[in-house]
Short mmCIF file of C-alpha atoms in Angstrom, two decimals:
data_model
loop_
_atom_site.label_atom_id
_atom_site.label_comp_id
_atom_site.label_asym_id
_atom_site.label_seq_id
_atom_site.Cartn_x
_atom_site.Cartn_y
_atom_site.Cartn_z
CA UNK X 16 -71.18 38.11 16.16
CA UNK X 17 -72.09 38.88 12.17
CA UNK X 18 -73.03 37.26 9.24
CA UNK X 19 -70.12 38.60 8.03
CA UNK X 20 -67.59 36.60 9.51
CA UNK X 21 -69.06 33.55 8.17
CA UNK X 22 -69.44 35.26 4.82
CA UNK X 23 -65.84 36.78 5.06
CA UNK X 24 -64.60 32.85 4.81
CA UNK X 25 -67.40 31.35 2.56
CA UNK X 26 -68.24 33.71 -0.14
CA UNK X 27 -64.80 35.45 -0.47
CA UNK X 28 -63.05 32.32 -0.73
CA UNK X 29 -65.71 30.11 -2.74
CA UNK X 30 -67.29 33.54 -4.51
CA UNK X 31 -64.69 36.00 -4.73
CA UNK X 32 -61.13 35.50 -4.66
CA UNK X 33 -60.94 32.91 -6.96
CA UNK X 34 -63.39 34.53 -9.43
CA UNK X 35 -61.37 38.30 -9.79
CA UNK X 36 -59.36 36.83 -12.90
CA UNK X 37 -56.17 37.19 -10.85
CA UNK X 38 -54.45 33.68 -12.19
CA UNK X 39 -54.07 33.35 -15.92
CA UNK X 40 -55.95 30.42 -16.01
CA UNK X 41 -54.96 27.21 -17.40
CA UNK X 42 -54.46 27.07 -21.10
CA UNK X 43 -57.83 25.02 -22.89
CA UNK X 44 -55.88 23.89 -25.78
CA UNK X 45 -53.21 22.42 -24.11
CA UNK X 46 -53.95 18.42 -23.12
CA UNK X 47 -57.46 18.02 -21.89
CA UNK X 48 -56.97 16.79 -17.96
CA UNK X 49 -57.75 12.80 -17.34
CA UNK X 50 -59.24 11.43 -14.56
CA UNK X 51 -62.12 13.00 -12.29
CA UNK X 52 -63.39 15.40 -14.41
CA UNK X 53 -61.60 14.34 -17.49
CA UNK X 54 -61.42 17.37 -20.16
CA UNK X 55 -62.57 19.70 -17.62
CA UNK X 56 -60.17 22.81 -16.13
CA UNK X 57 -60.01 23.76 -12.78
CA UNK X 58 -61.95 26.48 -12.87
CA UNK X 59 -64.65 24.65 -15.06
CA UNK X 60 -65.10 22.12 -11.85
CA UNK X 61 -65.25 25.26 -9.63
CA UNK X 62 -68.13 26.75 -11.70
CA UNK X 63 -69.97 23.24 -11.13
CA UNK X 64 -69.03 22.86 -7.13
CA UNK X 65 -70.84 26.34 -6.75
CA UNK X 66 -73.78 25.36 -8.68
CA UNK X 67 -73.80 22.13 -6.81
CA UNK X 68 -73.30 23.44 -3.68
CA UNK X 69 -75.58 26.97 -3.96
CA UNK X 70 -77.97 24.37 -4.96
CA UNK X 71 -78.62 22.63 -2.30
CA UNK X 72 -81.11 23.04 0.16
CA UNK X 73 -79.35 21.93 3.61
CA UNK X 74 -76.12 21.40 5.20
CA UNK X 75 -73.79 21.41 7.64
CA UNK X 76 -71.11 23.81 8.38
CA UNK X 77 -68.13 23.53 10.86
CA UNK X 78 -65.11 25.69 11.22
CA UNK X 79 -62.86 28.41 12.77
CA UNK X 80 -63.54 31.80 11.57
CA UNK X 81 -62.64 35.49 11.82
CA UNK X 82 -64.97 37.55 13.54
CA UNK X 83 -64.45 41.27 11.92
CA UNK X 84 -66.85 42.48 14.71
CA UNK X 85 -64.72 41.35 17.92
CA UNK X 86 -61.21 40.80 16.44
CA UNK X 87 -61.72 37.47 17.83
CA UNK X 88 -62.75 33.86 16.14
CA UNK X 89 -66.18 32.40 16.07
CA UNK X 90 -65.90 28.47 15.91
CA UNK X 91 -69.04 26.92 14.33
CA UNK X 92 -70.68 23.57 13.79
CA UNK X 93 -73.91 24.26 12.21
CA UNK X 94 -76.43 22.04 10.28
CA UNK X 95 -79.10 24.44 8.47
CA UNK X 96 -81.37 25.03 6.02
CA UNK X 97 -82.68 27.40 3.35
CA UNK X 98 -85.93 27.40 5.06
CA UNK X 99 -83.95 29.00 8.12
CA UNK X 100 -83.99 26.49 10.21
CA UNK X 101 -80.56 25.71 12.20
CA UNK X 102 -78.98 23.23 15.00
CA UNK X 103 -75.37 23.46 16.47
CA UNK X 104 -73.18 25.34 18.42
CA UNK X 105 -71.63 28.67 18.06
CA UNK X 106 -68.19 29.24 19.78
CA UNK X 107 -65.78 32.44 20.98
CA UNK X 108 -62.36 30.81 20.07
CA UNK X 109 -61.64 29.66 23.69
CA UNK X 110 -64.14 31.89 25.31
CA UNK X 111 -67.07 29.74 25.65
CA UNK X 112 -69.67 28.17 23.28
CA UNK X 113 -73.78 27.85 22.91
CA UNK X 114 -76.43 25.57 22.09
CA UNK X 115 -78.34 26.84 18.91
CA UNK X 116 -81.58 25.79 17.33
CA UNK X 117 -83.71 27.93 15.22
CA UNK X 118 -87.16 26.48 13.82
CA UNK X 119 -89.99 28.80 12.87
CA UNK X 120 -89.54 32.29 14.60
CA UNK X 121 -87.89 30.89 17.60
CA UNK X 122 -84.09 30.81 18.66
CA UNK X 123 -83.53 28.71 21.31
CA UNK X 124 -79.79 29.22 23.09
CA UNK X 125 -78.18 27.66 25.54
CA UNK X 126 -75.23 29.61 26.98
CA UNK X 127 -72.62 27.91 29.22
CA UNK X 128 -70.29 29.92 31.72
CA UNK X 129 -67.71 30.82 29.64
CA UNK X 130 -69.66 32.12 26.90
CA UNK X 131 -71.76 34.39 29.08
CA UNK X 132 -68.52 35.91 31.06
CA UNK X 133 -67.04 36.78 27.48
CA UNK X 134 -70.07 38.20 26.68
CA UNK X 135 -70.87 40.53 29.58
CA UNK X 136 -66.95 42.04 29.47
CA UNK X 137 -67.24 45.33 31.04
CA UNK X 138 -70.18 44.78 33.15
CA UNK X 139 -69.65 44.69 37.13
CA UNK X 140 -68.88 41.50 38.80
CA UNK X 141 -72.12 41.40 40.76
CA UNK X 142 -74.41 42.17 36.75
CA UNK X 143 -72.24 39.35 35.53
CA UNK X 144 -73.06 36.67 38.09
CA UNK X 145 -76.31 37.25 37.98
CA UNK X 146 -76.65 36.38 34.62
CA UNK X 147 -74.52 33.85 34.99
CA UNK X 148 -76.79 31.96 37.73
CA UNK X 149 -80.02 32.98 35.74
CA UNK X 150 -78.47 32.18 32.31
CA UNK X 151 -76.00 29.47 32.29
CA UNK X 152 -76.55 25.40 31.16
CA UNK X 153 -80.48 26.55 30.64
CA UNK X 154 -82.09 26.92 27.16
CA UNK X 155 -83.58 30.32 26.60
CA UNK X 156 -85.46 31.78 23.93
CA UNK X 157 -86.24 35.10 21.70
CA UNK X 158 -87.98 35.72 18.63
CA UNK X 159 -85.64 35.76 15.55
CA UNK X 160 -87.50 38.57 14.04
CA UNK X 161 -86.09 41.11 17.03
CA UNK X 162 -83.33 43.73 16.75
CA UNK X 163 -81.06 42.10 19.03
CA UNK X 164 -81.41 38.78 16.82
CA UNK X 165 -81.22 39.67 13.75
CA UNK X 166 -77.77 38.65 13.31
CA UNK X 167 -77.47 35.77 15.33
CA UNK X 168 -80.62 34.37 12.87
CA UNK X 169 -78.72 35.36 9.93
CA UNK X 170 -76.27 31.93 10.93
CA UNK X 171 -79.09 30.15 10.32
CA UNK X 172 -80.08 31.55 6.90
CA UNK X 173 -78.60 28.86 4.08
CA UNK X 174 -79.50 30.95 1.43
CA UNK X 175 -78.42 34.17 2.80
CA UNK X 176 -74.97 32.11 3.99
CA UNK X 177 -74.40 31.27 0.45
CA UNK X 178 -76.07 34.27 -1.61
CA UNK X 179 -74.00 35.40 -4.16
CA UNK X 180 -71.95 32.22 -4.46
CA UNK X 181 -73.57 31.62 -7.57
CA UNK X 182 -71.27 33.54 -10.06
CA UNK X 183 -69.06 31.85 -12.19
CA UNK X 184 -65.59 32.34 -14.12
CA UNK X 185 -63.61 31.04 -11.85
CA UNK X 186 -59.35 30.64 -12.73
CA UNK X 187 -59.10 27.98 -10.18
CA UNK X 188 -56.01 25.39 -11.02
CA UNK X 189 -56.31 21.76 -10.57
CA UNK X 190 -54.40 19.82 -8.21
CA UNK X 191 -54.24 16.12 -7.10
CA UNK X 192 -56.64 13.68 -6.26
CA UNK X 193 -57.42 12.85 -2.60
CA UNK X 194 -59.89 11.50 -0.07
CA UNK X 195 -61.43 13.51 2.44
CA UNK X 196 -63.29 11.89 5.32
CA UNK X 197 -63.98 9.12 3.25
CA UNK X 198 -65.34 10.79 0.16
CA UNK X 199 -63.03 11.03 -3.08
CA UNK X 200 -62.30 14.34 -3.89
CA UNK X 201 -60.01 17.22 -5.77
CA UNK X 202 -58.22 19.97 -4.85
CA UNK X 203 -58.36 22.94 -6.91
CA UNK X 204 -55.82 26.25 -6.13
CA UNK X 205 -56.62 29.78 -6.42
CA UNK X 206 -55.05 33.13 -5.64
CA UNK X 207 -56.24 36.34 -5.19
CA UNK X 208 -52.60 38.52 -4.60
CA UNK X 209 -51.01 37.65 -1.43
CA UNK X 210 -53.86 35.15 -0.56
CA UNK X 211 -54.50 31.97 -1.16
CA UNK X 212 -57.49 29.31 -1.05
CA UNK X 213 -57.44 25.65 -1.42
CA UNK X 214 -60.98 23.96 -2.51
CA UNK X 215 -61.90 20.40 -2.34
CA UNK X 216 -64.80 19.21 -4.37
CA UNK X 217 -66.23 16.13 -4.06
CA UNK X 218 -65.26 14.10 -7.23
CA UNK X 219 -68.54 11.57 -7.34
CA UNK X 220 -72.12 12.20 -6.75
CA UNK X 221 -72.63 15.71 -7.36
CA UNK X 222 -69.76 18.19 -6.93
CA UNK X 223 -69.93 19.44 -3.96
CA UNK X 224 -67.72 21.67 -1.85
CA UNK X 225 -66.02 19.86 0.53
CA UNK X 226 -64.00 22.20 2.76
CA UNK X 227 -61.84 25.57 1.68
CA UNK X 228 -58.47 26.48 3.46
CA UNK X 229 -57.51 30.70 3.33
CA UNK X 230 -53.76 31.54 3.87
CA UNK X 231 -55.45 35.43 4.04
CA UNK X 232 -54.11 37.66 6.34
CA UNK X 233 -57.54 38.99 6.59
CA UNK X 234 -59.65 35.71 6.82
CA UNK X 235 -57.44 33.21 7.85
CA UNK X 236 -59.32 29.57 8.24
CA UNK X 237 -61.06 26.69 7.18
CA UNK X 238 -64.59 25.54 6.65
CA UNK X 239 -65.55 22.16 5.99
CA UNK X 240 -69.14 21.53 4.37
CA UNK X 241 -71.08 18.25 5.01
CA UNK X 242 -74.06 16.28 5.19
CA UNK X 243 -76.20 17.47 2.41
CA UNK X 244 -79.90 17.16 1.56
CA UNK X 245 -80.05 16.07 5.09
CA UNK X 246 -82.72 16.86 7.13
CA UNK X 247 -81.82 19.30 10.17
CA UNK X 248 -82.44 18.47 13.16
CA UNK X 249 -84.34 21.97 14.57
CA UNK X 250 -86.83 20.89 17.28
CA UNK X 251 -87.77 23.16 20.20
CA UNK X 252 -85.87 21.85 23.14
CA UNK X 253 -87.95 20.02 25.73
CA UNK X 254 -88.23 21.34 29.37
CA UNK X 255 -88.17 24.83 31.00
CA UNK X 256 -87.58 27.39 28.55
CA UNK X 257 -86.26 31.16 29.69
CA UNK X 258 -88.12 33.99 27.78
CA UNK X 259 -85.45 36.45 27.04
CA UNK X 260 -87.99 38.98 25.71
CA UNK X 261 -90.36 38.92 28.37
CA UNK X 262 -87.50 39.76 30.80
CA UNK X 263 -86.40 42.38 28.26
CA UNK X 264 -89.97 43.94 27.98
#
């Protein structure tokens, strides 16, 4: 698993494809748009959701996405941080799921059967129940500053997650108004070729992304974005721990 799926979805859609100059754009002397954002084009509330959201110093993120590493899907639910911090649950697309909870140097995972069988593909039966009955329903831990964790921390990095998301320009179109789990909100189009990304933006407080739908045959998905400023829940987990480094060592 890679930063890079989760980027593939987030930045390309919110950073990139909409920000190439591949629309036209919306004329700025025709009729100044009413409503939510009244005078303002799509792209112009784009610019603002990225500042608003790149902004921000938590949230949560939840979705299916593309996994260029395995050719498979990771499915996340993940409240973090931009001081790295992280709580949720990582998923295989059908193949399992784990526990995750970064604070400080410490990731703390708990694996259950599924995930650990996907994982140890290839390995004889007898290597893969073992660590299976040593492994499974029990928190573990390894320090996030090791090779093998590197990337799994990188989930938990807000900042790295939404580095580069800053840039602006965006030829985004408006669409209609709507409400999205209870929060008003507008959709804005864009197009980059024979993809396509759909962007809701929250349409009071500050404008926050709300969730992005690709139609890419690359990065096909969606990822909704919640629960700002909101403190993360990243506590070690209580009980027996398993020390996956000192059994590496």
């Amino acid at each position: 698993m890679r930063r890079t799926a989760l980027a593939a979805l987030c930045l390309t859609t919110v950073a990139a494809a909409g920000l190439t100059g591949c629309l036209p754009g919306e004329d700025k002397a025709a009729s100044k748009p009413k409503g939510p954002f009244a005078g303002l084009t799509g792209g112009e509330i784009a610019d603002r959701s990225l500042t608003a959201t790149t902004g921000a110093s938590s949230l949560r993120l939840k979705g299916d996405i593309p996994d260029d590493e395995s050719g498979g899907t990771i499915v996340i639910d993940m409240a973090l941080n931009k001081k790295g911090e992280c709580a949720g649950t990582l998923g295989l697309g059908g193949k399992g799921k784990a526990d995750m909870i970064k604070t400080g140097d410490t990731i703390y995972m708990k694996y259950d059967e599924a995930f650990l069988r996907a994982q140890s593909d290839g390995e004889s039966k007898a290597d893969t129940q073992a660590v299976v009955d040593m492994m499974a329903g029990k928190w573990t831990k390894m320090s996030a500053k090791g090779k093998d964790a590197k990337d799994i921390a990188s989930f938990c990095d807000l900042n790295s997650v939404l580095g580069g998301a800053e840039d602006g320009n965006s030829d985004a179109t408006r669409g209609k108004t709507t409400t999205l789990d209870g929060t008003p909100a507008i959709v804005l189009h864009e197009k980059d070729g024979k993809d396509s990304y759909t962007l809701y933006v929250a349409t009071e407080g500050k404008p926050y992304v709300l969730r992005i739908d690709s139609v890419s045959a690359k990065d096909p998905g969606t990822l909704t974005f919640g629960e700002y400023e909101k403190p993360v829940a990243a506590k070690k987990p209580a009980g027996k721990i398993l020390d996956l480094d000192a059994l590496s060592s």
